[in-house]
Short mmCIF file of C-alpha atoms in Angstrom, two decimals:
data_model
loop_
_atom_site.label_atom_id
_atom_site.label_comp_id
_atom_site.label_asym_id
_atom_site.label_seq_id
_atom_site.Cartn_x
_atom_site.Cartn_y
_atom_site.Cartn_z
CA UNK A 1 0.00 0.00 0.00
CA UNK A 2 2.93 2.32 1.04
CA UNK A 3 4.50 1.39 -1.77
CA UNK A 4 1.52 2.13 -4.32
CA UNK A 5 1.09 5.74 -3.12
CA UNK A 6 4.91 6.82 -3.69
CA UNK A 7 4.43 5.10 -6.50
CA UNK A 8 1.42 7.72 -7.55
CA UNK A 9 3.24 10.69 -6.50
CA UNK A 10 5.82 13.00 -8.67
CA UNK A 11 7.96 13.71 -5.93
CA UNK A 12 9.15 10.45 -5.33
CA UNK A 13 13.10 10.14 -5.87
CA UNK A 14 15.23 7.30 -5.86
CA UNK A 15 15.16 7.15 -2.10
CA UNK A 16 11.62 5.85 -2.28
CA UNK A 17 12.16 3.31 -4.03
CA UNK A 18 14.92 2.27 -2.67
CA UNK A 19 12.65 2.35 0.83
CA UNK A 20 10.21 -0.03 -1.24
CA UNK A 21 13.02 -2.91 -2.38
CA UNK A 22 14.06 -2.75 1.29
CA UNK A 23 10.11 -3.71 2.51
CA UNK A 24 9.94 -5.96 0.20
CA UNK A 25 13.64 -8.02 0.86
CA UNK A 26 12.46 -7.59 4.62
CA UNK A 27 9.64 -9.66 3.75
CA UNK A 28 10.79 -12.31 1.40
CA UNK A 29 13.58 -12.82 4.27
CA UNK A 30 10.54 -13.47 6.99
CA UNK A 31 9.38 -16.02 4.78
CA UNK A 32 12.38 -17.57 4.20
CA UNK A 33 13.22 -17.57 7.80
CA UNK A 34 10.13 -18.92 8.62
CA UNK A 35 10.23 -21.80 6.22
CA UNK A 36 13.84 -22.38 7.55
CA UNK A 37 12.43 -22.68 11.25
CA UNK A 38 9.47 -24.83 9.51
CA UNK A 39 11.68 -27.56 8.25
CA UNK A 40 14.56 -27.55 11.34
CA UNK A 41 11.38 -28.17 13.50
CA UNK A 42 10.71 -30.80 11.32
CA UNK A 43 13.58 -32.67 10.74
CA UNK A 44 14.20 -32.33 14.76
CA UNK A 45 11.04 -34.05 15.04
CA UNK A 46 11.43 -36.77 12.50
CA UNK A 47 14.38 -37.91 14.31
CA UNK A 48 12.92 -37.62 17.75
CA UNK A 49 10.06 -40.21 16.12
CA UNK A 50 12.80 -42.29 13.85
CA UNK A 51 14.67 -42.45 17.45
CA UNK A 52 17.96 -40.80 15.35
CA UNK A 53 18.40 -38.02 17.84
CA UNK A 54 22.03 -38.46 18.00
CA UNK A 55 22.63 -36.71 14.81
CA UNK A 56 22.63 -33.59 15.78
CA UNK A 57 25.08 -35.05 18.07
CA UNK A 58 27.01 -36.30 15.07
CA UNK A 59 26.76 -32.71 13.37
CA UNK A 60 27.43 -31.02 16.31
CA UNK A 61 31.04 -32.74 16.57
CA UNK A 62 31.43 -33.25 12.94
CA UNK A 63 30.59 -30.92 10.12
CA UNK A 64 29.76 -27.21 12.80
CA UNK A 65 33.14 -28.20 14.11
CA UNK A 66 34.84 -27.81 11.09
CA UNK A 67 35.43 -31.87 10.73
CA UNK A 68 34.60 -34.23 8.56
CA UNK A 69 34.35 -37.48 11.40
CA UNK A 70 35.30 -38.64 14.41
CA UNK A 71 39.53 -38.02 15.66
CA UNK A 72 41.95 -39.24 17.90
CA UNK A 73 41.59 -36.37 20.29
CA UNK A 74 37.72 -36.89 21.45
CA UNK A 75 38.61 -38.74 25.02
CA UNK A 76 36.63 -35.96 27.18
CA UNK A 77 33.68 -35.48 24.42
CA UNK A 78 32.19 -38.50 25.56
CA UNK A 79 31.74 -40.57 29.03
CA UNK A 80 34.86 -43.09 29.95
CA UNK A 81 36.17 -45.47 32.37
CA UNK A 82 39.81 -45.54 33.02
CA UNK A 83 42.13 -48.36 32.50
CA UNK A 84 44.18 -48.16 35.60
CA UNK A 85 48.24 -49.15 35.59
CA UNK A 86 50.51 -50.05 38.25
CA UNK A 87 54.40 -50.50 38.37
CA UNK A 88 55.24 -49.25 35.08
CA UNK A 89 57.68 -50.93 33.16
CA UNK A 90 59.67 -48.18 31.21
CA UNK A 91 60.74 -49.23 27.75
CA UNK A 92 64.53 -49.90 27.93
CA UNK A 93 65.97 -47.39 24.95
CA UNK A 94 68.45 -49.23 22.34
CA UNK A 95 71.96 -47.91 22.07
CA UNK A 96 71.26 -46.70 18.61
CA UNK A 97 68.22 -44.93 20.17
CA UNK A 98 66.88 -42.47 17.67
CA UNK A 99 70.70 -42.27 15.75
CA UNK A 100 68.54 -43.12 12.59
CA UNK A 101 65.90 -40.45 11.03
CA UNK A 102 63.19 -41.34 8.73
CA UNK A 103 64.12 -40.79 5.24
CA UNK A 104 63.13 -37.70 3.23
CA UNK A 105 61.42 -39.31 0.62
CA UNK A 106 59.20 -40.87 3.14
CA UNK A 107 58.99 -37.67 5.67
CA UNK A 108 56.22 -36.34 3.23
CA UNK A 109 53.98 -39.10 3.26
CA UNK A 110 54.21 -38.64 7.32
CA UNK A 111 53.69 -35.35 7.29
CA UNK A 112 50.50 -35.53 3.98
CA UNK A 113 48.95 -38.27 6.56
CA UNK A 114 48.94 -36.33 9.93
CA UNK A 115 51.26 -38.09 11.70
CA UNK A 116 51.34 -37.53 15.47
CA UNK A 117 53.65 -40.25 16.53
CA UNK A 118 55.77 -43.05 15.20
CA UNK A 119 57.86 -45.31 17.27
CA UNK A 120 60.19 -48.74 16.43
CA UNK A 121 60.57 -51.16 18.88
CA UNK A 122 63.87 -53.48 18.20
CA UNK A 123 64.60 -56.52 20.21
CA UNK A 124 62.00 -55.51 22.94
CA UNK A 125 64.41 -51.42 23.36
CA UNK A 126 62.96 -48.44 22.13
CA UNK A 127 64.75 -48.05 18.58
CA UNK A 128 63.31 -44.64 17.23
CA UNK A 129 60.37 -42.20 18.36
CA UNK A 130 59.10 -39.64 17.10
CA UNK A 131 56.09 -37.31 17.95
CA UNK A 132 54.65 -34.27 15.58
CA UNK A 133 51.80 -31.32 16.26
CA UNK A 134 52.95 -30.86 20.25
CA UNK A 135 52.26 -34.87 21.09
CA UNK A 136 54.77 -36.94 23.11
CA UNK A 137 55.38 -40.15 24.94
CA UNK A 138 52.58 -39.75 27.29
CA UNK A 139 49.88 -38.28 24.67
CA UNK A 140 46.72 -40.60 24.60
CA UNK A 141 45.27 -41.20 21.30
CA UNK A 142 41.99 -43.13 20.08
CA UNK A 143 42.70 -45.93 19.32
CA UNK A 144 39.75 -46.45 17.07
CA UNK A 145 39.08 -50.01 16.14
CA UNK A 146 42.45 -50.88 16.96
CA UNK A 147 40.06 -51.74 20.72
CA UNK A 148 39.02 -54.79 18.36
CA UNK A 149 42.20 -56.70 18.93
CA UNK A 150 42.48 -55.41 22.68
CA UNK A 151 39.22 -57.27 23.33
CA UNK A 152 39.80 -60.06 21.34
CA UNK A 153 43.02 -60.58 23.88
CA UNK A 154 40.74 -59.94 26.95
CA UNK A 155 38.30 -62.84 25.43
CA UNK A 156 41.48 -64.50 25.83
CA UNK A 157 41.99 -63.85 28.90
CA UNK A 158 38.32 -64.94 29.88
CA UNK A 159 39.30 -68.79 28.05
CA UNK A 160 42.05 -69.31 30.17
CA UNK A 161 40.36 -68.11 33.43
CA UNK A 162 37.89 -70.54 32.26
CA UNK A 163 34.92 -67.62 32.43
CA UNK A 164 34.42 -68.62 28.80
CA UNK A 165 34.52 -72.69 28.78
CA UNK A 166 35.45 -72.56 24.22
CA UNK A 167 35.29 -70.41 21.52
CA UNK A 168 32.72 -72.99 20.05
CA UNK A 169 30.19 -72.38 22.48
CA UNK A 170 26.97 -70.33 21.46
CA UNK A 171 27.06 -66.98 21.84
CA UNK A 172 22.89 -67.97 23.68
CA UNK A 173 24.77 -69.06 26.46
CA UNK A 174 25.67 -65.85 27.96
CA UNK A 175 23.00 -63.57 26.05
CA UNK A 176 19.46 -64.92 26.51
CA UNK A 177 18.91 -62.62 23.17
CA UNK A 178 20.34 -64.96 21.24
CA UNK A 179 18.10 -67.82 22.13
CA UNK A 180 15.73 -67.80 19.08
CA UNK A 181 15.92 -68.25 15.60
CA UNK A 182 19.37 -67.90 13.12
CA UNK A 183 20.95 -66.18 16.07
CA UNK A 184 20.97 -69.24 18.05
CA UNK A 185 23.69 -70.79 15.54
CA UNK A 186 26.02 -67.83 16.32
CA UNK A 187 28.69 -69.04 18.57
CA UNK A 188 31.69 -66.92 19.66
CA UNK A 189 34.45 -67.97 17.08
CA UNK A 190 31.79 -66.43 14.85
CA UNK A 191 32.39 -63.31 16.69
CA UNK A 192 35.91 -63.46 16.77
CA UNK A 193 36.33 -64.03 12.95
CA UNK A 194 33.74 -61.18 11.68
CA UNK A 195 31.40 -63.86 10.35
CA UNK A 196 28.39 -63.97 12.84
CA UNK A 197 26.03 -62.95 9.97
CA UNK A 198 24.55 -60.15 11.46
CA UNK A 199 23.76 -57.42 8.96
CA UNK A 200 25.05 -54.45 11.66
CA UNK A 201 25.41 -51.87 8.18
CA UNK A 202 28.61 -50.59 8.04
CA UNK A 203 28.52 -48.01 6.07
CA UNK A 204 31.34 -45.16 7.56
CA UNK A 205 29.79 -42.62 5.49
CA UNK A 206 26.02 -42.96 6.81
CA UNK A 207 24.95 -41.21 9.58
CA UNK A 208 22.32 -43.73 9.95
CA UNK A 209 24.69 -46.27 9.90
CA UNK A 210 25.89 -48.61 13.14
CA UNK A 211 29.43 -47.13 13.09
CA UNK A 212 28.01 -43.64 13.52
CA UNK A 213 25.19 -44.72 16.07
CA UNK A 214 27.38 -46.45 18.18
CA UNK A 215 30.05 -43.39 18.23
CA UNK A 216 27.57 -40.96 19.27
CA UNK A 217 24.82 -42.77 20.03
CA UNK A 218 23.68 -42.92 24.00
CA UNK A 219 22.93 -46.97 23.72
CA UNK A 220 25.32 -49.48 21.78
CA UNK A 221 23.73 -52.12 23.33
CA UNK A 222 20.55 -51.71 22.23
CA UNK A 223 21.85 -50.43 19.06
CA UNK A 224 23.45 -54.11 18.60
CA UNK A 225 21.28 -56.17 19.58
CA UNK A 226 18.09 -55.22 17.46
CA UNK A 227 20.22 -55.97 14.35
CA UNK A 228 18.93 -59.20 12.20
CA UNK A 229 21.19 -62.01 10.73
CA UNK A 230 21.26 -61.96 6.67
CA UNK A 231 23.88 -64.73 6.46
CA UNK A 232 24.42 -67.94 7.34
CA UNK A 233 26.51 -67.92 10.44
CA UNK A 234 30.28 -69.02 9.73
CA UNK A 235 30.75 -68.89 6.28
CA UNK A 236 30.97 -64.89 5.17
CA UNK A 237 33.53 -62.65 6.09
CA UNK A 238 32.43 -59.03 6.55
CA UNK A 239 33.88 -56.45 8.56
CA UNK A 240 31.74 -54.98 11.42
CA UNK A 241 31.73 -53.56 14.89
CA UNK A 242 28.87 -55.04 16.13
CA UNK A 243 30.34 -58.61 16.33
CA UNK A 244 32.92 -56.67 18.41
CA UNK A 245 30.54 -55.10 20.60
CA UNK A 246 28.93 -58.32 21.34
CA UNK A 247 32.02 -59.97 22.43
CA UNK A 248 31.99 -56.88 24.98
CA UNK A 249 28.49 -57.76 26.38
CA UNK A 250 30.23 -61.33 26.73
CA UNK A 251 32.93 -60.07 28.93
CA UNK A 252 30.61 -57.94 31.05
CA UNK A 253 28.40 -60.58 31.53
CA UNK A 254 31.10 -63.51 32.46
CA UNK A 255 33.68 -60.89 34.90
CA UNK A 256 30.69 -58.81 36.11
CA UNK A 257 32.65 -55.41 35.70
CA UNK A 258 32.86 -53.28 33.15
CA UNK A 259 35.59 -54.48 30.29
CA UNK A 260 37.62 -51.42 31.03
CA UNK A 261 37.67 -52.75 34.56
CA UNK A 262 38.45 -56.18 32.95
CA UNK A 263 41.31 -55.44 31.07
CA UNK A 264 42.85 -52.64 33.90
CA UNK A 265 43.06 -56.29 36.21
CA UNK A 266 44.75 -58.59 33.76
CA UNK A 267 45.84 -56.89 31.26
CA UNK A 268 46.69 -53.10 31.78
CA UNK A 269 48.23 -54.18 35.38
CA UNK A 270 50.23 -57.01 34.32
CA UNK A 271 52.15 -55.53 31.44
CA UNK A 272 53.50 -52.98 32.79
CA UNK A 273 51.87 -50.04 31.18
CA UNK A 274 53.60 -46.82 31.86
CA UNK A 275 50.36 -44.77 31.79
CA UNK A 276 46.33 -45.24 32.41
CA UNK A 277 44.65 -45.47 29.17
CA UNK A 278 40.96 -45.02 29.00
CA UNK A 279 37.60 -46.66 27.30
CA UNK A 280 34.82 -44.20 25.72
CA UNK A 281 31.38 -45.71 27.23
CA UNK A 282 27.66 -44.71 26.12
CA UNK A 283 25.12 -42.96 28.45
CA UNK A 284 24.68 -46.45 29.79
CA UNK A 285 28.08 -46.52 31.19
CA UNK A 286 28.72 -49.61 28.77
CA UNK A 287 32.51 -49.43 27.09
CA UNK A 288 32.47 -48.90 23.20
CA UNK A 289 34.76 -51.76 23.13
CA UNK A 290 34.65 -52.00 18.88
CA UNK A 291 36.80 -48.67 19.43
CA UNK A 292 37.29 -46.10 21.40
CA UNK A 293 40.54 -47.12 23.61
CA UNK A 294 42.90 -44.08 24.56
CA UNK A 295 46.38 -44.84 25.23
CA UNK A 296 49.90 -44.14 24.03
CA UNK A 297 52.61 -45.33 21.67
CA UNK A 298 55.02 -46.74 24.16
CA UNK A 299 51.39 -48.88 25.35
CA UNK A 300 50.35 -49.23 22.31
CA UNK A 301 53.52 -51.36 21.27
CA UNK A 302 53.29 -53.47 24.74
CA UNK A 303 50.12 -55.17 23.06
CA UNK A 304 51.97 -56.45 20.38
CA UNK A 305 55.01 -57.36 22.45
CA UNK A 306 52.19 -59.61 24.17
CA UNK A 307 51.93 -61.40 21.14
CA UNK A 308 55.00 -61.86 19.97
CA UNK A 309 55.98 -63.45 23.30
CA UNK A 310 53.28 -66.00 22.78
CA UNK A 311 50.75 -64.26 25.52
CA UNK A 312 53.67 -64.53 28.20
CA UNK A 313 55.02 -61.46 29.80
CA UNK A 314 58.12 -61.69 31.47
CA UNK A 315 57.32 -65.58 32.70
CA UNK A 316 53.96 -64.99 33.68
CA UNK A 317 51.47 -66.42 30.78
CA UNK A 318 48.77 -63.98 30.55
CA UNK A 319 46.46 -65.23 27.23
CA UNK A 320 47.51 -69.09 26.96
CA UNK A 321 49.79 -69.45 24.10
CA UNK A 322 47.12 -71.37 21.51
CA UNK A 323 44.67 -68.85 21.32
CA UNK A 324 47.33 -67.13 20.32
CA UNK A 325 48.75 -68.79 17.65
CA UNK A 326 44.51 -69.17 16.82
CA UNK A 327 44.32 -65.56 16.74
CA UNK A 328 46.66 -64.72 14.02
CA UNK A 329 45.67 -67.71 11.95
CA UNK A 330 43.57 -66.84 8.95
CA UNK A 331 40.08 -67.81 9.29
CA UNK A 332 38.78 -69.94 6.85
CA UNK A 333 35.94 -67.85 5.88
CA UNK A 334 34.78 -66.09 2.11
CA UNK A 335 35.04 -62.51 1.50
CA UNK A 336 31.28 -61.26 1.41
CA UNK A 337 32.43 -58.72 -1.06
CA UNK A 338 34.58 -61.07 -3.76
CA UNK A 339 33.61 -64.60 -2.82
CA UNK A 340 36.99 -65.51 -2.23
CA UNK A 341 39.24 -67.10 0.81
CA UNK A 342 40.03 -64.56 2.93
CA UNK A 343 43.98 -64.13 3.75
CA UNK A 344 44.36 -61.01 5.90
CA UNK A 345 42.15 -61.75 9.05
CA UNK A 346 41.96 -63.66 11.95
CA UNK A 347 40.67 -63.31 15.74
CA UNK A 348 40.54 -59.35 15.11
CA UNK A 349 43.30 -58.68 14.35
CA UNK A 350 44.65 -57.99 10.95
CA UNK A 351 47.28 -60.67 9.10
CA UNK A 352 49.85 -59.37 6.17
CA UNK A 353 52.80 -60.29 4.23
CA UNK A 354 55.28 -57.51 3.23
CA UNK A 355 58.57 -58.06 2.07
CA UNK A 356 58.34 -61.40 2.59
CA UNK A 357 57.80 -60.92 6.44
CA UNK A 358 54.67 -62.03 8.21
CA UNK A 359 53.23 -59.28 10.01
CA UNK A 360 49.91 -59.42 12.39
CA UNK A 361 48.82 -55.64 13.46
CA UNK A 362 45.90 -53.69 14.99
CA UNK A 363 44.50 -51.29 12.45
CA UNK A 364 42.48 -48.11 13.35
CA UNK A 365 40.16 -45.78 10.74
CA UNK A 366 42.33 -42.92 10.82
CA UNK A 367 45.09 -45.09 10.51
CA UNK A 368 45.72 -46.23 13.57
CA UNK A 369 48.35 -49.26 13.45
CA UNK A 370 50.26 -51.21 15.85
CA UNK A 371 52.46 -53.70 13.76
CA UNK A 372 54.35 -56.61 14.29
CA UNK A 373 56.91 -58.40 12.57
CA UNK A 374 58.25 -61.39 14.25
CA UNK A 375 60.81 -62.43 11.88
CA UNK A 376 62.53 -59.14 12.83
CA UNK A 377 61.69 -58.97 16.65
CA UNK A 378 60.19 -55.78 15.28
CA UNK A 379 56.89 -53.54 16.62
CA UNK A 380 56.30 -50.76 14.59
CA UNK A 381 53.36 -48.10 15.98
CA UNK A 382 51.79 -45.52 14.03
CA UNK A 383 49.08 -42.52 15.33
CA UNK A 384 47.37 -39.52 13.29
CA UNK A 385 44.45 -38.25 12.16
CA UNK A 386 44.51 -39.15 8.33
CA UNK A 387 45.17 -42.89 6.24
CA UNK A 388 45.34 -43.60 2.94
CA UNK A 389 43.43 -45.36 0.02
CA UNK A 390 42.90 -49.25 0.30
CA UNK A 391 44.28 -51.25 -2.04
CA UNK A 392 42.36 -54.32 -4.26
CA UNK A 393 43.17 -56.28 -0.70
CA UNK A 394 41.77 -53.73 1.32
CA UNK A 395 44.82 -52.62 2.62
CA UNK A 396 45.46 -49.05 3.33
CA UNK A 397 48.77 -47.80 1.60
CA UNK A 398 49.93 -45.76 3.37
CA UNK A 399 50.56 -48.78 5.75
CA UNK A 400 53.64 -49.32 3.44
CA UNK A 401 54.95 -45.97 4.32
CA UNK A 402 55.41 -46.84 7.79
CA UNK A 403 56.97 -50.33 7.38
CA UNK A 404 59.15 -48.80 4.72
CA UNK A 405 60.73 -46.48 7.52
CA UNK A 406 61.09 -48.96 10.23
CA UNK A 407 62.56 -51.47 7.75
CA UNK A 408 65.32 -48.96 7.07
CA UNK A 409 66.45 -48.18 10.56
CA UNK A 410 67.07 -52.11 11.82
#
């Protein structure tokens, strides 16, 4: 109406108009704000029904904080139980203790992947470390699903304490869930060997995914167990937190403490760990045991020193030495994605062959790795925030990178 009557008059100069595009942008811009409001209401109400609440979690921690995931330095965004030590056992340091440097051609991948810390262990002394971006030896860093193989030790553990009577047992015997139906044929070598059937969706891009849920999600548990089978039990191999996760709910159930509690007891205690690490837990105060383990390089590489001794730690036999040898046996399973015998995986943890060494290591999503390489007496550890590309044997190459340094300074 205003707008009509300078319109009408003579006198009106540019200012008027100018006056009239201003109403006008005032009121598309209500509109638009309006609708705006409309559809956050909306979608904030579709996921309180769709019970996806958690992703404004996820965007809250993700994409407004200038990331594009999860990192290694999110211990105090989320609940956690600590992973107590006692009577640390220092690392001894080799003679030739950092003498060598990584080489120059190599430096760059380091630095293009984020590197925060690298470290050699030779003949059971520190041979070279190396921290970037203000870490050092006592930084914790997520481990990511590098917990897989931690917990695969602590079921272990729960064998030899006879807790766990075989890995052939149903997985029905300690969760009354599993009672009924296709999961009833699920036993915990299924578990172990990513081949339970379960279709948990891991998708890593897919917020509505089970990786992303179970990050930020308040209840893993849950999360888990309402998840179908798709596959016969024991035959497919395919890659998935979940099974993980249920081997947790195993160990709670058998110790009757919380897995962090667990593994602090006889594990964390009995190596000698230098420092506390720490577990990520849900609302629910249960440990995200797929991943979510914060500890150091110096612990990091005790893990695999484990190993390489057989499950023995300086006389005292901590995970009996054929579950071992078990555990870094390739299962006898078919890839679910080629069909083919699988030759890089056993009780989680991850089986390779590099320069014609054997190598078994713990492998993380933002490339994570704890390696090691028995033919050399060698542990190699890598931490950042960034990995590679995977191969055709879905193998992340920058893993080469990191062997390719450590080979050098023996």
């Amino acid at each position: 109406m205003f707008c009509t009557l300078l319109n009408g008059l003579d006198a009106v100069k540019k200012r008027g108009k100018l006056l009239c595009k201003i109403i006008l942008m005032q009121k598309i811009f209500k509109r638009f704000l309006l609708g705006l409001i409309t559809v956050f209401l909306v979608g904030e109400l579709l996921l309180l029904i769709t019970g996806n609440w958690y992703i404004n979690k996820v965007l809250a921690m993700t994409i407004f904080s200038g990331k594009t995931g999860p990192d290694i330095d999110e211990l105090h965004l989320f609940p956690f139980h600590e992973v107590a030590n006692e009577q640390p056992q220092p690392w001894s340091k080799s003679v030739d203790y950092n003498k060598q440097q990584i080489d120059n051609k190599l430096l760059g991948d380091f630095v293009t992947y984020k590197t925060v810390g690298f470290l050699v262990v030779k003949n059971d002394s520190l041979l070279h470390e190396q921290y970037w971006e203000g870490y050092d030896e006592h930084s914790v860093v997520n481990s990511f699903s590098m917990a897989k193989s931690i917990n695969s030790i602590l079921i272990g553990i729960a064998l030899k304490e006879g807790l766990i009577k075989h890995i052939d047992e149903p997985v029905s015997n300690y969760l009354s869930e599993f009672r009924e139906g296709n999961k009833a044929k699920i036993t915990i070598k299924h578990l172990l060997t990513m081949s339970s059937g379960i279709d948990f969706k891991e998708d890593y891009a897919s917020p509505l995914a089970w990786p992303a849920e179970a990050y930020y999600g308040k209840d893993v548990n849950a999360l888990t167990l309402k998840a179908e089978v798709s596959d016969t039990p024991g035959t497919i191999w395919y890659y998935k937190g979940g099974d993980s996760q249920l081997l947790g709910m195993i160990l709670k159930k058998v110790t009757g403490k919380n897995v962090a509690d667990y593994a602090a007891e006889k594990l964390w205690k009995k190596i000698g760990a230098e420092d506390k690490a720490f577990w990520s837990t849900d609302e629910q105060g249960m440990d995200k045991v797929s991943c979510c383990f914060y500890t150091t390089a110096r612990d990091y590489a005790r893990l695999a020193k484990l190993y390489l001794k057989q499950g023995n730690w300086n006389g005292t036999q901590i995970v009996d030495s054929g579950y071992v040898e078990q555990s870094l046996t390739v299962a006898n399973l078919k890839d679910s994605k080629t069909g083919e015998q699988i030759d890089n995986y056993g009780y989680q943890w991850w089986l390779m062959k590099y320069k014609e060494h054997p190598i078994f290591y713990m492998r993380g999503i933002r490339g994570q790795y704890v390696f090691a390489i028995p033919s050399m007496k060698m542990i190699v550890v890598r931490l950042g925030h960034k990995r590679g590309e995977k191969n055709g044997n879905d193998m992340p190459v920058d893993i080469y990178t990191y062997l390719d340094a450590a080979f050098a300074m023996q």
